[in-house]
Amino acid sequence: TIRGKIAVIEKLIADRNRPPKLLRAISGLIPSDVWLSGLKLGAEEVQFKGKGQNLIHVSDFLKSLEESADFTDVRLLSSGQAKDDGGAEATEFQISARRR
């Protein structure tokens, strides 16, 4: 039983650094004309919600996620046009990706 407890503690210590590392990776993948309004980190899946200046910038973000070593199975769940607080047109999106 002691070995089992030690194994659990070692796994918890190893997994402790995963969320900050993942957040640093995500911040490096976001184009300057894309901003996130929601981020949901699950054990196996990450969901992104946000806006981009236009669909091209959202597409660039999708491509960055797909090429990243941290994510796989990147899917665009929804996209559509919306106005931001200043009245400018923007593309809203929702993306899911599996963590590697």
PDB file of N, CA and C in Angstrom:
ATOM      1  N   THR A   1       0.812  -1.206   0.000  1.00  0.00           N
ATOM      2  CA  THR A   1       0.000   0.000   0.000  1.00  0.00           C
ATOM      3  C   THR A   1       0.851   1.264   0.000  1.00  0.00           C
ATOM      4  N   ILE A   2       2.009   1.183   0.638  1.00  0.00           N
ATOM      5  CA  ILE A   2       2.882   2.361   0.672  1.00  0.00           C
ATOM      6  C   ILE A   2       3.403   2.674  -0.727  1.00  0.00           C
ATOM      7  N   ARG A   3       3.758   1.640  -1.494  1.00  0.00           N
ATOM      8  CA  ARG A   3       4.219   1.874  -2.869  1.00  0.00           C
ATOM      9  C   ARG A   3       3.124   2.511  -3.717  1.00  0.00           C
ATOM     10  N   GLY A   4       1.902   2.085  -3.519  1.00  0.00           N
ATOM     11  CA  GLY A   4       0.772   2.676  -4.244  1.00  0.00           C
ATOM     12  C   GLY A   4       0.602   4.143  -3.911  1.00  0.00           C
ATOM     13  N   LYS A   5       0.720   4.463  -2.631  1.00  0.00           N
ATOM     14  CA  LYS A   5       0.593   5.858  -2.200  1.00  0.00           C
ATOM     15  C   LYS A   5       1.734   6.702  -2.752  1.00  0.00           C
ATOM     16  N   ILE A   6       2.933   6.150  -2.744  1.00  0.00           N
ATOM     17  CA  ILE A   6       4.086   6.872  -3.296  1.00  0.00           C
ATOM     18  C   ILE A   6       3.891   7.118  -4.787  1.00  0.00           C
ATOM     19  N   ALA A   7       3.365   6.137  -5.506  1.00  0.00           N
ATOM     20  CA  ALA A   7       3.116   6.294  -6.942  1.00  0.00           C
ATOM     21  C   ALA A   7       2.093   7.394  -7.201  1.00  0.00           C
ATOM     22  N   VAL A   8       1.052   7.454  -6.387  1.00  0.00           N
ATOM     23  CA  VAL A   8       0.031   8.499  -6.536  1.00  0.00           C
ATOM     24  C   VAL A   8       0.648   9.871  -6.274  1.00  0.00           C
ATOM     25  N   ILE A   9       1.442   9.984  -5.238  1.00  0.00           N
ATOM     26  CA  ILE A   9       2.093  11.263  -4.909  1.00  0.00           C
ATOM     27  C   ILE A   9       3.027  11.695  -6.042  1.00  0.00           C
ATOM     28  N   GLU A  10       3.806  10.767  -6.583  1.00  0.00           N
ATOM     29  CA  GLU A  10       4.707  11.097  -7.688  1.00  0.00           C
ATOM     30  C   GLU A  10       3.934  11.563  -8.912  1.00  0.00           C
ATOM     31  N   LYS A  11       2.795  10.928  -9.198  1.00  0.00           N
ATOM     32  CA  LYS A  11       1.971  11.339 -10.345  1.00  0.00           C
ATOM     33  C   LYS A  11       1.406  12.736 -10.119  1.00  0.00           C
ATOM     34  N   LEU A  12       0.930  13.014  -8.910  1.00  0.00           N
ATOM     35  CA  LEU A  12       0.402  14.344  -8.600  1.00  0.00           C
ATOM     36  C   LEU A  12       1.471  15.415  -8.743  1.00  0.00           C
ATOM     37  N   ILE A  13       2.672  15.124  -8.305  1.00  0.00           N
ATOM     38  CA  ILE A  13       3.769  16.084  -8.424  1.00  0.00           C
ATOM     39  C   ILE A  13       4.110  16.315  -9.894  1.00  0.00           C
ATOM     40  N   ALA A  14       4.144  15.241 -10.681  1.00  0.00           N
ATOM     41  CA  ALA A  14       4.463  15.371 -12.112  1.00  0.00           C
ATOM     42  C   ALA A  14       3.379  16.144 -12.848  1.00  0.00           C
ATOM     43  N   ASP A  15       2.108  15.934 -12.505  1.00  0.00           N
ATOM     44  CA  ASP A  15       0.996  16.600 -13.188  1.00  0.00           C
ATOM     45  C   ASP A  15       0.795  18.040 -12.732  1.00  0.00           C
ATOM     46  N   ARG A  16       1.431  18.413 -11.633  1.00  0.00           N
ATOM     47  CA  ARG A  16       1.244  19.755 -11.085  1.00  0.00           C
ATOM     48  C   ARG A  16       1.705  20.831 -12.058  1.00  0.00           C
ATOM     49  N   ASN A  17       2.724  20.560 -12.857  1.00  0.00           N
ATOM     50  CA  ASN A  17       3.268  21.557 -13.776  1.00  0.00           C
ATOM     51  C   ASN A  17       2.563  21.581 -15.124  1.00  0.00           C
ATOM     52  N   ARG A  18       1.677  20.653 -15.403  1.00  0.00           N
ATOM     53  CA  ARG A  18       1.034  20.592 -16.714  1.00  0.00           C
ATOM     54  C   ARG A  18       0.157  21.808 -17.024  1.00  0.00           C
ATOM     55  N   PRO A  19      -0.748  22.255 -16.135  1.00  0.00           N
ATOM     56  CA  PRO A  19      -1.583  23.415 -16.496  1.00  0.00           C
ATOM     57  C   PRO A  19      -0.787  24.681 -16.802  1.00  0.00           C
ATOM     58  N   PRO A  20       0.197  25.071 -15.981  1.00  0.00           N
ATOM     59  CA  PRO A  20       0.961  26.279 -16.344  1.00  0.00           C
ATOM     60  C   PRO A  20       1.709  26.128 -17.664  1.00  0.00           C
ATOM     61  N   LYS A  21       2.274  24.952 -17.903  1.00  0.00           N
ATOM     62  CA  LYS A  21       2.979  24.709 -19.160  1.00  0.00           C
ATOM     63  C   LYS A  21       2.019  24.820 -20.335  1.00  0.00           C
ATOM     64  N   LEU A  22       0.826  24.263 -20.176  1.00  0.00           N
ATOM     65  CA  LEU A  22      -0.181  24.309 -21.231  1.00  0.00           C
ATOM     66  C   LEU A  22      -0.636  25.750 -21.494  1.00  0.00           C
ATOM     67  N   LEU A  23      -0.825  26.526 -20.444  1.00  0.00           N
ATOM     68  CA  LEU A  23      -1.232  27.923 -20.612  1.00  0.00           C
ATOM     69  C   LEU A  23      -0.155  28.743 -21.318  1.00  0.00           C
ATOM     70  N   ARG A  24       1.117  28.476 -21.007  1.00  0.00           N
ATOM     71  CA  ARG A  24       2.205  29.171 -21.713  1.00  0.00           C
ATOM     72  C   ARG A  24       2.204  28.788 -23.191  1.00  0.00           C
ATOM     73  N   ALA A  25       1.967  27.516 -23.482  1.00  0.00           N
ATOM     74  CA  ALA A  25       1.921  27.065 -24.876  1.00  0.00           C
ATOM     75  C   ALA A  25       0.776  27.745 -25.618  1.00  0.00           C
ATOM     76  N   ILE A  26      -0.393  27.811 -24.987  1.00  0.00           N
ATOM     77  CA  ILE A  26      -1.560  28.444 -25.615  1.00  0.00           C
ATOM     78  C   ILE A  26      -1.280  29.917 -25.893  1.00  0.00           C
ATOM     79  N   SER A  27      -0.674  30.611 -24.940  1.00  0.00           N
ATOM     80  CA  SER A  27      -0.418  32.044 -25.141  1.00  0.00           C
ATOM     81  C   SER A  27       0.520  32.286 -26.319  1.00  0.00           C
ATOM     82  N   GLY A  28       1.401  31.339 -26.600  1.00  0.00           N
ATOM     83  CA  GLY A  28       2.296  31.477 -27.742  1.00  0.00           C
ATOM     84  C   GLY A  28       1.648  31.134 -29.071  1.00  0.00           C
ATOM     85  N   LEU A  29       0.492  30.490 -29.041  1.00  0.00           N
ATOM     86  CA  LEU A  29      -0.186  30.072 -30.267  1.00  0.00           C
ATOM     87  C   LEU A  29      -1.248  31.060 -30.749  1.00  0.00           C
ATOM     88  N   ILE A  30      -1.684  31.954 -29.896  1.00  0.00           N
ATOM     89  CA  ILE A  30      -2.773  32.867 -30.236  1.00  0.00           C
ATOM     90  C   ILE A  30      -2.253  34.013 -31.092  1.00  0.00           C
ATOM     91  N   PRO A  31      -2.808  34.181 -32.304  1.00  0.00           N
ATOM     92  CA  PRO A  31      -2.417  35.336 -33.126  1.00  0.00           C
ATOM     93  C   PRO A  31      -2.810  36.650 -32.438  1.00  0.00           C
ATOM     94  N   SER A  32      -2.152  37.723 -32.797  1.00  0.00           N
ATOM     95  CA  SER A  32      -2.405  39.009 -32.135  1.00  0.00           C
ATOM     96  C   SER A  32      -3.820  39.539 -32.381  1.00  0.00           C
ATOM     97  N   ASP A  33      -4.478  39.114 -33.445  1.00  0.00           N
ATOM     98  CA  ASP A  33      -5.824  39.598 -33.750  1.00  0.00           C
ATOM     99  C   ASP A  33      -6.910  38.631 -33.298  1.00  0.00           C
ATOM    100  N   VAL A  34      -6.562  37.717 -32.378  1.00  0.00           N
ATOM    101  CA  VAL A  34      -7.517  36.775 -31.792  1.00  0.00           C
ATOM    102  C   VAL A  34      -7.450  36.932 -30.286  1.00  0.00           C
ATOM    103  N   TRP A  35      -8.605  36.937 -29.620  1.00  0.00           N
ATOM    104  CA  TRP A  35      -8.618  37.018 -28.177  1.00  0.00           C
ATOM    105  C   TRP A  35      -9.593  35.987 -27.621  1.00  0.00           C
ATOM    106  N   LEU A  36      -9.233  35.435 -26.493  1.00  0.00           N
ATOM    107  CA  LEU A  36     -10.062  34.412 -25.859  1.00  0.00           C
ATOM    108  C   LEU A  36     -10.967  35.040 -24.818  1.00  0.00           C
ATOM    109  N   SER A  37     -12.210  34.589 -24.795  1.00  0.00           N
ATOM    110  CA  SER A  37     -13.144  35.017 -23.757  1.00  0.00           C
ATOM    111  C   SER A  37     -13.463  33.869 -22.816  1.00  0.00           C
ATOM    112  N   GLY A  38     -13.059  32.656 -23.197  1.00  0.00           N
ATOM    113  CA  GLY A  38     -13.275  31.496 -22.346  1.00  0.00           C
ATOM    114  C   GLY A  38     -12.276  30.400 -22.669  1.00  0.00           C
ATOM    115  N   LEU A  39     -11.859  29.702 -21.646  1.00  0.00           N
ATOM    116  CA  LEU A  39     -10.915  28.591 -21.795  1.00  0.00           C
ATOM    117  C   LEU A  39     -11.279  27.546 -20.750  1.00  0.00           C
ATOM    118  N   LYS A  40     -11.562  26.343 -21.207  1.00  0.00           N
ATOM    119  CA  LYS A  40     -11.941  25.265 -20.305  1.00  0.00           C
ATOM    120  C   LYS A  40     -10.930  24.140 -20.449  1.00  0.00           C
ATOM    121  N   LEU A  41     -10.149  23.907 -19.389  1.00  0.00           N
ATOM    122  CA  LEU A  41      -9.136  22.869 -19.390  1.00  0.00           C
ATOM    123  C   LEU A  41      -9.695  21.619 -18.726  1.00  0.00           C
ATOM    124  N   GLY A  42      -9.882  20.577 -19.515  1.00  0.00           N
ATOM    125  CA  GLY A  42     -10.301  19.298 -18.977  1.00  0.00           C
ATOM    126  C   GLY A  42      -9.124  18.349 -18.910  1.00  0.00           C
ATOM    127  N   ALA A  43      -9.348  17.172 -18.373  1.00  0.00           N
ATOM    128  CA  ALA A  43      -8.270  16.189 -18.254  1.00  0.00           C
ATOM    129  C   ALA A  43      -7.736  15.787 -19.623  1.00  0.00           C
ATOM    130  N   GLU A  44      -8.630  15.676 -20.602  1.00  0.00           N
ATOM    131  CA  GLU A  44      -8.214  15.243 -21.940  1.00  0.00           C
ATOM    132  C   GLU A  44      -8.551  16.239 -23.032  1.00  0.00           C
ATOM    133  N   GLU A  45      -9.406  17.202 -22.752  1.00  0.00           N
ATOM    134  CA  GLU A  45      -9.858  18.118 -23.796  1.00  0.00           C
ATOM    135  C   GLU A  45      -9.754  19.563 -23.317  1.00  0.00           C
ATOM    136  N   VAL A  46      -9.484  20.439 -24.266  1.00  0.00           N
ATOM    137  CA  VAL A  46      -9.451  21.878 -24.006  1.00  0.00           C
ATOM    138  C   VAL A  46     -10.462  22.526 -24.942  1.00  0.00           C
ATOM    139  N   GLN A  47     -11.260  23.442 -24.403  1.00  0.00           N
ATOM    140  CA  GLN A  47     -12.210  24.184 -25.226  1.00  0.00           C
ATOM    141  C   GLN A  47     -11.864  25.665 -25.174  1.00  0.00           C
ATOM    142  N   PHE A  48     -11.844  26.265 -26.354  1.00  0.00           N
ATOM    143  CA  PHE A  48     -11.529  27.682 -26.510  1.00  0.00           C
ATOM    144  C   PHE A  48     -12.768  28.397 -27.007  1.00  0.00           C
ATOM    145  N   LYS A  49     -13.025  29.560 -26.456  1.00  0.00           N
ATOM    146  CA  LYS A  49     -14.114  30.415 -26.919  1.00  0.00           C
ATOM    147  C   LYS A  49     -13.542  31.815 -27.046  1.00  0.00           C
ATOM    148  N   GLY A  50     -13.843  32.478 -28.149  1.00  0.00           N
ATOM    149  CA  GLY A  50     -13.295  33.808 -28.312  1.00  0.00           C
ATOM    150  C   GLY A  50     -13.746  34.486 -29.578  1.00  0.00           C
ATOM    151  N   LYS A  51     -13.009  35.516 -29.957  1.00  0.00           N
ATOM    152  CA  LYS A  51     -13.302  36.298 -31.157  1.00  0.00           C
ATOM    153  C   LYS A  51     -12.004  36.574 -31.891  1.00  0.00           C
ATOM    154  N   GLY A  52     -12.144  36.727 -33.188  1.00  0.00           N
ATOM    155  CA  GLY A  52     -11.027  37.125 -34.023  1.00  0.00           C
ATOM    156  C   GLY A  52     -11.441  38.302 -34.862  1.00  0.00           C
ATOM    157  N   GLN A  53     -10.471  39.052 -35.327  1.00  0.00           N
ATOM    158  CA  GLN A  53     -10.791  40.217 -36.142  1.00  0.00           C
ATOM    159  C   GLN A  53     -11.565  39.795 -37.392  1.00  0.00           C
ATOM    160  N   ASN A  54     -11.206  38.621 -37.945  1.00  0.00           N
ATOM    161  CA  ASN A  54     -11.957  38.051 -39.059  1.00  0.00           C
ATOM    162  C   ASN A  54     -11.700  36.548 -39.109  1.00  0.00           C
ATOM    163  N   LEU A  55     -12.323  35.869 -40.049  1.00  0.00           N
ATOM    164  CA  LEU A  55     -12.225  34.416 -40.138  1.00  0.00           C
ATOM    165  C   LEU A  55     -10.803  33.951 -40.454  1.00  0.00           C
ATOM    166  N   ILE A  56     -10.041  34.760 -41.161  1.00  0.00           N
ATOM    167  CA  ILE A  56      -8.662  34.396 -41.485  1.00  0.00           C
ATOM    168  C   ILE A  56      -7.833  34.241 -40.208  1.00  0.00           C
ATOM    169  N   HIS A  57      -8.021  35.138 -39.244  1.00  0.00           N
ATOM    170  CA  HIS A  57      -7.276  35.060 -37.995  1.00  0.00           C
ATOM    171  C   HIS A  57      -7.700  33.843 -37.173  1.00  0.00           C
ATOM    172  N   VAL A  58      -8.980  33.520 -37.196  1.00  0.00           N
ATOM    173  CA  VAL A  58      -9.461  32.321 -36.504  1.00  0.00           C
ATOM    174  C   VAL A  58      -8.858  31.082 -37.161  1.00  0.00           C
ATOM    175  N   SER A  59      -8.799  31.091 -38.485  1.00  0.00           N
ATOM    176  CA  SER A  59      -8.193  29.986 -39.228  1.00  0.00           C
ATOM    177  C   SER A  59      -6.712  29.846 -38.885  1.00  0.00           C
ATOM    178  N   ASP A  60      -6.007  30.963 -38.728  1.00  0.00           N
ATOM    179  CA  ASP A  60      -4.600  30.930 -38.331  1.00  0.00           C
ATOM    180  C   ASP A  60      -4.438  30.307 -36.949  1.00  0.00           C
ATOM    181  N   PHE A  61      -5.357  30.615 -36.038  1.00  0.00           N
ATOM    182  CA  PHE A  61      -5.321  30.038 -34.698  1.00  0.00           C
ATOM    183  C   PHE A  61      -5.551  28.525 -34.767  1.00  0.00           C
ATOM    184  N   LEU A  62      -6.513  28.096 -35.575  1.00  0.00           N
ATOM    185  CA  LEU A  62      -6.762  26.661 -35.760  1.00  0.00           C
ATOM    186  C   LEU A  62      -5.506  25.959 -36.273  1.00  0.00           C
ATOM    187  N   LYS A  63      -4.872  26.557 -37.260  1.00  0.00           N
ATOM    188  CA  LYS A  63      -3.667  25.969 -37.837  1.00  0.00           C
ATOM    189  C   LYS A  63      -2.553  25.880 -36.798  1.00  0.00           C
ATOM    190  N   SER A  64      -2.384  26.911 -35.993  1.00  0.00           N
ATOM    191  CA  SER A  64      -1.361  26.901 -34.937  1.00  0.00           C
ATOM    192  C   SER A  64      -1.614  25.782 -33.931  1.00  0.00           C
ATOM    193  N   LEU A  65      -2.877  25.602 -33.561  1.00  0.00           N
ATOM    194  CA  LEU A  65      -3.218  24.529 -32.630  1.00  0.00           C
ATOM    195  C   LEU A  65      -2.931  23.156 -33.235  1.00  0.00           C
ATOM    196  N   GLU A  66      -3.288  22.991 -34.519  1.00  0.00           N
ATOM    197  CA  GLU A  66      -3.071  21.708 -35.191  1.00  0.00           C
ATOM    198  C   GLU A  66      -1.593  21.369 -35.307  1.00  0.00           C
ATOM    199  N   GLU A  67      -0.757  22.361 -35.502  1.00  0.00           N
ATOM    200  CA  GLU A  67       0.680  22.146 -35.669  1.00  0.00           C
ATOM    201  C   GLU A  67       1.415  22.051 -34.334  1.00  0.00           C
ATOM    202  N   SER A  68       0.729  22.342 -33.251  1.00  0.00           N
ATOM    203  CA  SER A  68       1.342  22.320 -31.932  1.00  0.00           C
ATOM    204  C   SER A  68       1.587  20.889 -31.454  1.00  0.00           C
ATOM    205  N   ALA A  69       2.635  20.730 -30.697  1.00  0.00           N
ATOM    206  CA  ALA A  69       2.943  19.422 -30.106  1.00  0.00           C
ATOM    207  C   ALA A  69       2.045  19.127 -28.908  1.00  0.00           C
ATOM    208  N   ASP A  70       1.280  20.119 -28.442  1.00  0.00           N
ATOM    209  CA  ASP A  70       0.447  19.950 -27.253  1.00  0.00           C
ATOM    210  C   ASP A  70      -0.979  19.508 -27.542  1.00  0.00           C
ATOM    211  N   PHE A  71      -1.420  19.611 -28.807  1.00  0.00           N
ATOM    212  CA  PHE A  71      -2.825  19.334 -29.118  1.00  0.00           C
ATOM    213  C   PHE A  71      -2.970  18.410 -30.324  1.00  0.00           C
ATOM    214  N   THR A  72      -4.080  17.705 -30.351  1.00  0.00           N
ATOM    215  CA  THR A  72      -4.454  16.861 -31.477  1.00  0.00           C
ATOM    216  C   THR A  72      -5.974  16.939 -31.639  1.00  0.00           C
ATOM    217  N   ASP A  73      -6.492  16.459 -32.724  1.00  0.00           N
ATOM    218  CA  ASP A  73      -7.938  16.424 -32.975  1.00  0.00           C
ATOM    219  C   ASP A  73      -8.581  17.805 -32.755  1.00  0.00           C
ATOM    220  N   VAL A  74      -8.015  18.821 -33.399  1.00  0.00           N
ATOM    221  CA  VAL A  74      -8.515  20.193 -33.288  1.00  0.00           C
ATOM    222  C   VAL A  74      -9.753  20.332 -34.164  1.00  0.00           C
ATOM    223  N   ARG A  75     -10.849  20.829 -33.555  1.00  0.00           N
ATOM    224  CA  ARG A  75     -12.102  20.964 -34.284  1.00  0.00           C
ATOM    225  C   ARG A  75     -12.734  22.333 -34.045  1.00  0.00           C
ATOM    226  N   LEU A  76     -13.215  22.938 -35.118  1.00  0.00           N
ATOM    227  CA  LEU A  76     -13.987  24.169 -35.020  1.00  0.00           C
ATOM    228  C   LEU A  76     -15.424  23.772 -34.731  1.00  0.00           C
ATOM    229  N   LEU A  77     -15.924  24.094 -33.549  1.00  0.00           N
ATOM    230  CA  LEU A  77     -17.280  23.714 -33.160  1.00  0.00           C
ATOM    231  C   LEU A  77     -18.317  24.685 -33.695  1.00  0.00           C
ATOM    232  N   SER A  78     -17.981  25.972 -33.707  1.00  0.00           N
ATOM    233  CA  SER A  78     -18.912  26.973 -34.230  1.00  0.00           C
ATOM    234  C   SER A  78     -18.153  28.249 -34.567  1.00  0.00           C
ATOM    235  N   SER A  79     -18.717  29.008 -35.472  1.00  0.00           N
ATOM    236  CA  SER A  79     -18.183  30.332 -35.803  1.00  0.00           C
ATOM    237  C   SER A  79     -19.315  31.159 -36.371  1.00  0.00           C
ATOM    238  N   GLY A  80     -19.198  32.452 -36.213  1.00  0.00           N
ATOM    239  CA  GLY A  80     -20.217  33.354 -36.728  1.00  0.00           C
ATOM    240  C   GLY A  80     -19.804  34.792 -36.520  1.00  0.00           C
ATOM    241  N   GLN A  81     -20.475  35.674 -37.210  1.00  0.00           N
ATOM    242  CA  GLN A  81     -20.178  37.097 -37.114  1.00  0.00           C
ATOM    243  C   GLN A  81     -20.888  37.705 -35.905  1.00  0.00           C
ATOM    244  N   ALA A  82     -20.211  38.638 -35.253  1.00  0.00           N
ATOM    245  CA  ALA A  82     -20.774  39.348 -34.106  1.00  0.00           C
ATOM    246  C   ALA A  82     -20.135  40.729 -34.050  1.00  0.00           C
ATOM    247  N   LYS A  83     -20.723  41.584 -33.267  1.00  0.00           N
ATOM    248  CA  LYS A  83     -20.158  42.920 -33.063  1.00  0.00           C
ATOM    249  C   LYS A  83     -19.535  42.970 -31.682  1.00  0.00           C
ATOM    250  N   ASP A  84     -18.356  43.592 -31.592  1.00  0.00           N
ATOM    251  CA  ASP A  84     -17.726  43.733 -30.287  1.00  0.00           C
ATOM    252  C   ASP A  84     -18.333  44.931 -29.558  1.00  0.00           C
ATOM    253  N   ASP A  85     -17.812  45.252 -28.392  1.00  0.00           N
ATOM    254  CA  ASP A  85     -18.365  46.337 -27.583  1.00  0.00           C
ATOM    255  C   ASP A  85     -18.310  47.689 -28.283  1.00  0.00           C
ATOM    256  N   GLY A  86     -17.349  47.874 -29.167  1.00  0.00           N
ATOM    257  CA  GLY A  86     -17.218  49.128 -29.897  1.00  0.00           C
ATOM    258  C   GLY A  86     -18.057  49.174 -31.169  1.00  0.00           C
ATOM    259  N   GLY A  87     -18.756  48.095 -31.495  1.00  0.00           N
ATOM    260  CA  GLY A  87     -19.599  48.045 -32.683  1.00  0.00           C
ATOM    261  C   GLY A  87     -18.895  47.507 -33.921  1.00  0.00           C
ATOM    262  N   ALA A  88     -17.628  47.121 -33.783  1.00  0.00           N
ATOM    263  CA  ALA A  88     -16.883  46.583 -34.925  1.00  0.00           C
ATOM    264  C   ALA A  88     -17.243  45.110 -35.138  1.00  0.00           C
ATOM    265  N   GLU A  89     -17.228  44.688 -36.398  1.00  0.00           N
ATOM    266  CA  GLU A  89     -17.501  43.291 -36.741  1.00  0.00           C
ATOM    267  C   GLU A  89     -16.348  42.412 -36.293  1.00  0.00           C
ATOM    268  N   ALA A  90     -16.674  41.245 -35.786  1.00  0.00           N
ATOM    269  CA  ALA A  90     -15.671  40.265 -35.370  1.00  0.00           C
ATOM    270  C   ALA A  90     -16.233  38.875 -35.632  1.00  0.00           C
ATOM    271  N   THR A  91     -15.372  37.884 -35.670  1.00  0.00           N
ATOM    272  CA  THR A  91     -15.788  36.505 -35.853  1.00  0.00           C
ATOM    273  C   THR A  91     -15.698  35.787 -34.513  1.00  0.00           C
ATOM    274  N   GLU A  92     -16.846  35.353 -33.995  1.00  0.00           N
ATOM    275  CA  GLU A  92     -16.870  34.555 -32.771  1.00  0.00           C
ATOM    276  C   GLU A  92     -16.563  33.107 -33.129  1.00  0.00           C
ATOM    277  N   PHE A  93     -15.931  32.392 -32.214  1.00  0.00           N
ATOM    278  CA  PHE A  93     -15.625  30.991 -32.491  1.00  0.00           C
ATOM    279  C   PHE A  93     -15.634  30.170 -31.216  1.00  0.00           C
ATOM    280  N   GLN A  94     -15.780  28.877 -31.419  1.00  0.00           N
ATOM    281  CA  GLN A  94     -15.623  27.911 -30.348  1.00  0.00           C
ATOM    282  C   GLN A  94     -14.849  26.738 -30.938  1.00  0.00           C
ATOM    283  N   ILE A  95     -13.757  26.351 -30.273  1.00  0.00           N
ATOM    284  CA  ILE A  95     -12.843  25.315 -30.769  1.00  0.00           C
ATOM    285  C   ILE A  95     -12.620  24.295 -29.641  1.00  0.00           C
ATOM    286  N   SER A  96     -12.506  23.037 -30.023  1.00  0.00           N
ATOM    287  CA  SER A  96     -12.101  22.022 -29.048  1.00  0.00           C
ATOM    288  C   SER A  96     -10.852  21.322 -29.574  1.00  0.00           C
ATOM    289  N   ALA A  97     -10.041  20.838 -28.651  1.00  0.00           N
ATOM    290  CA  ALA A  97      -8.828  20.096 -29.018  1.00  0.00           C
ATOM    291  C   ALA A  97      -8.528  19.104 -27.899  1.00  0.00           C
ATOM    292  N   ARG A  98      -7.959  18.002 -28.264  1.00  0.00           N
ATOM    293  CA  ARG A  98      -7.547  17.000 -27.281  1.00  0.00           C
ATOM    294  C   ARG A  98      -6.115  17.286 -26.858  1.00  0.00           C
ATOM    295  N   ARG A  99      -5.845  17.121 -25.580  1.00  0.00           N
ATOM    296  CA  ARG A  99      -4.484  17.298 -25.062  1.00  0.00           C
ATOM    297  C   ARG A  99      -3.665  16.055 -25.370  1.00  0.00           C
ATOM    298  N   ARG A 100      -2.402  16.265 -25.676  1.00  0.00           N
ATOM    299  CA  ARG A 100      -1.501  15.118 -25.897  1.00  0.00           C
ATOM    300  C   ARG A 100      -0.883  14.691 -24.589  1.00  0.00           C
TER     301      ARG A 100
END
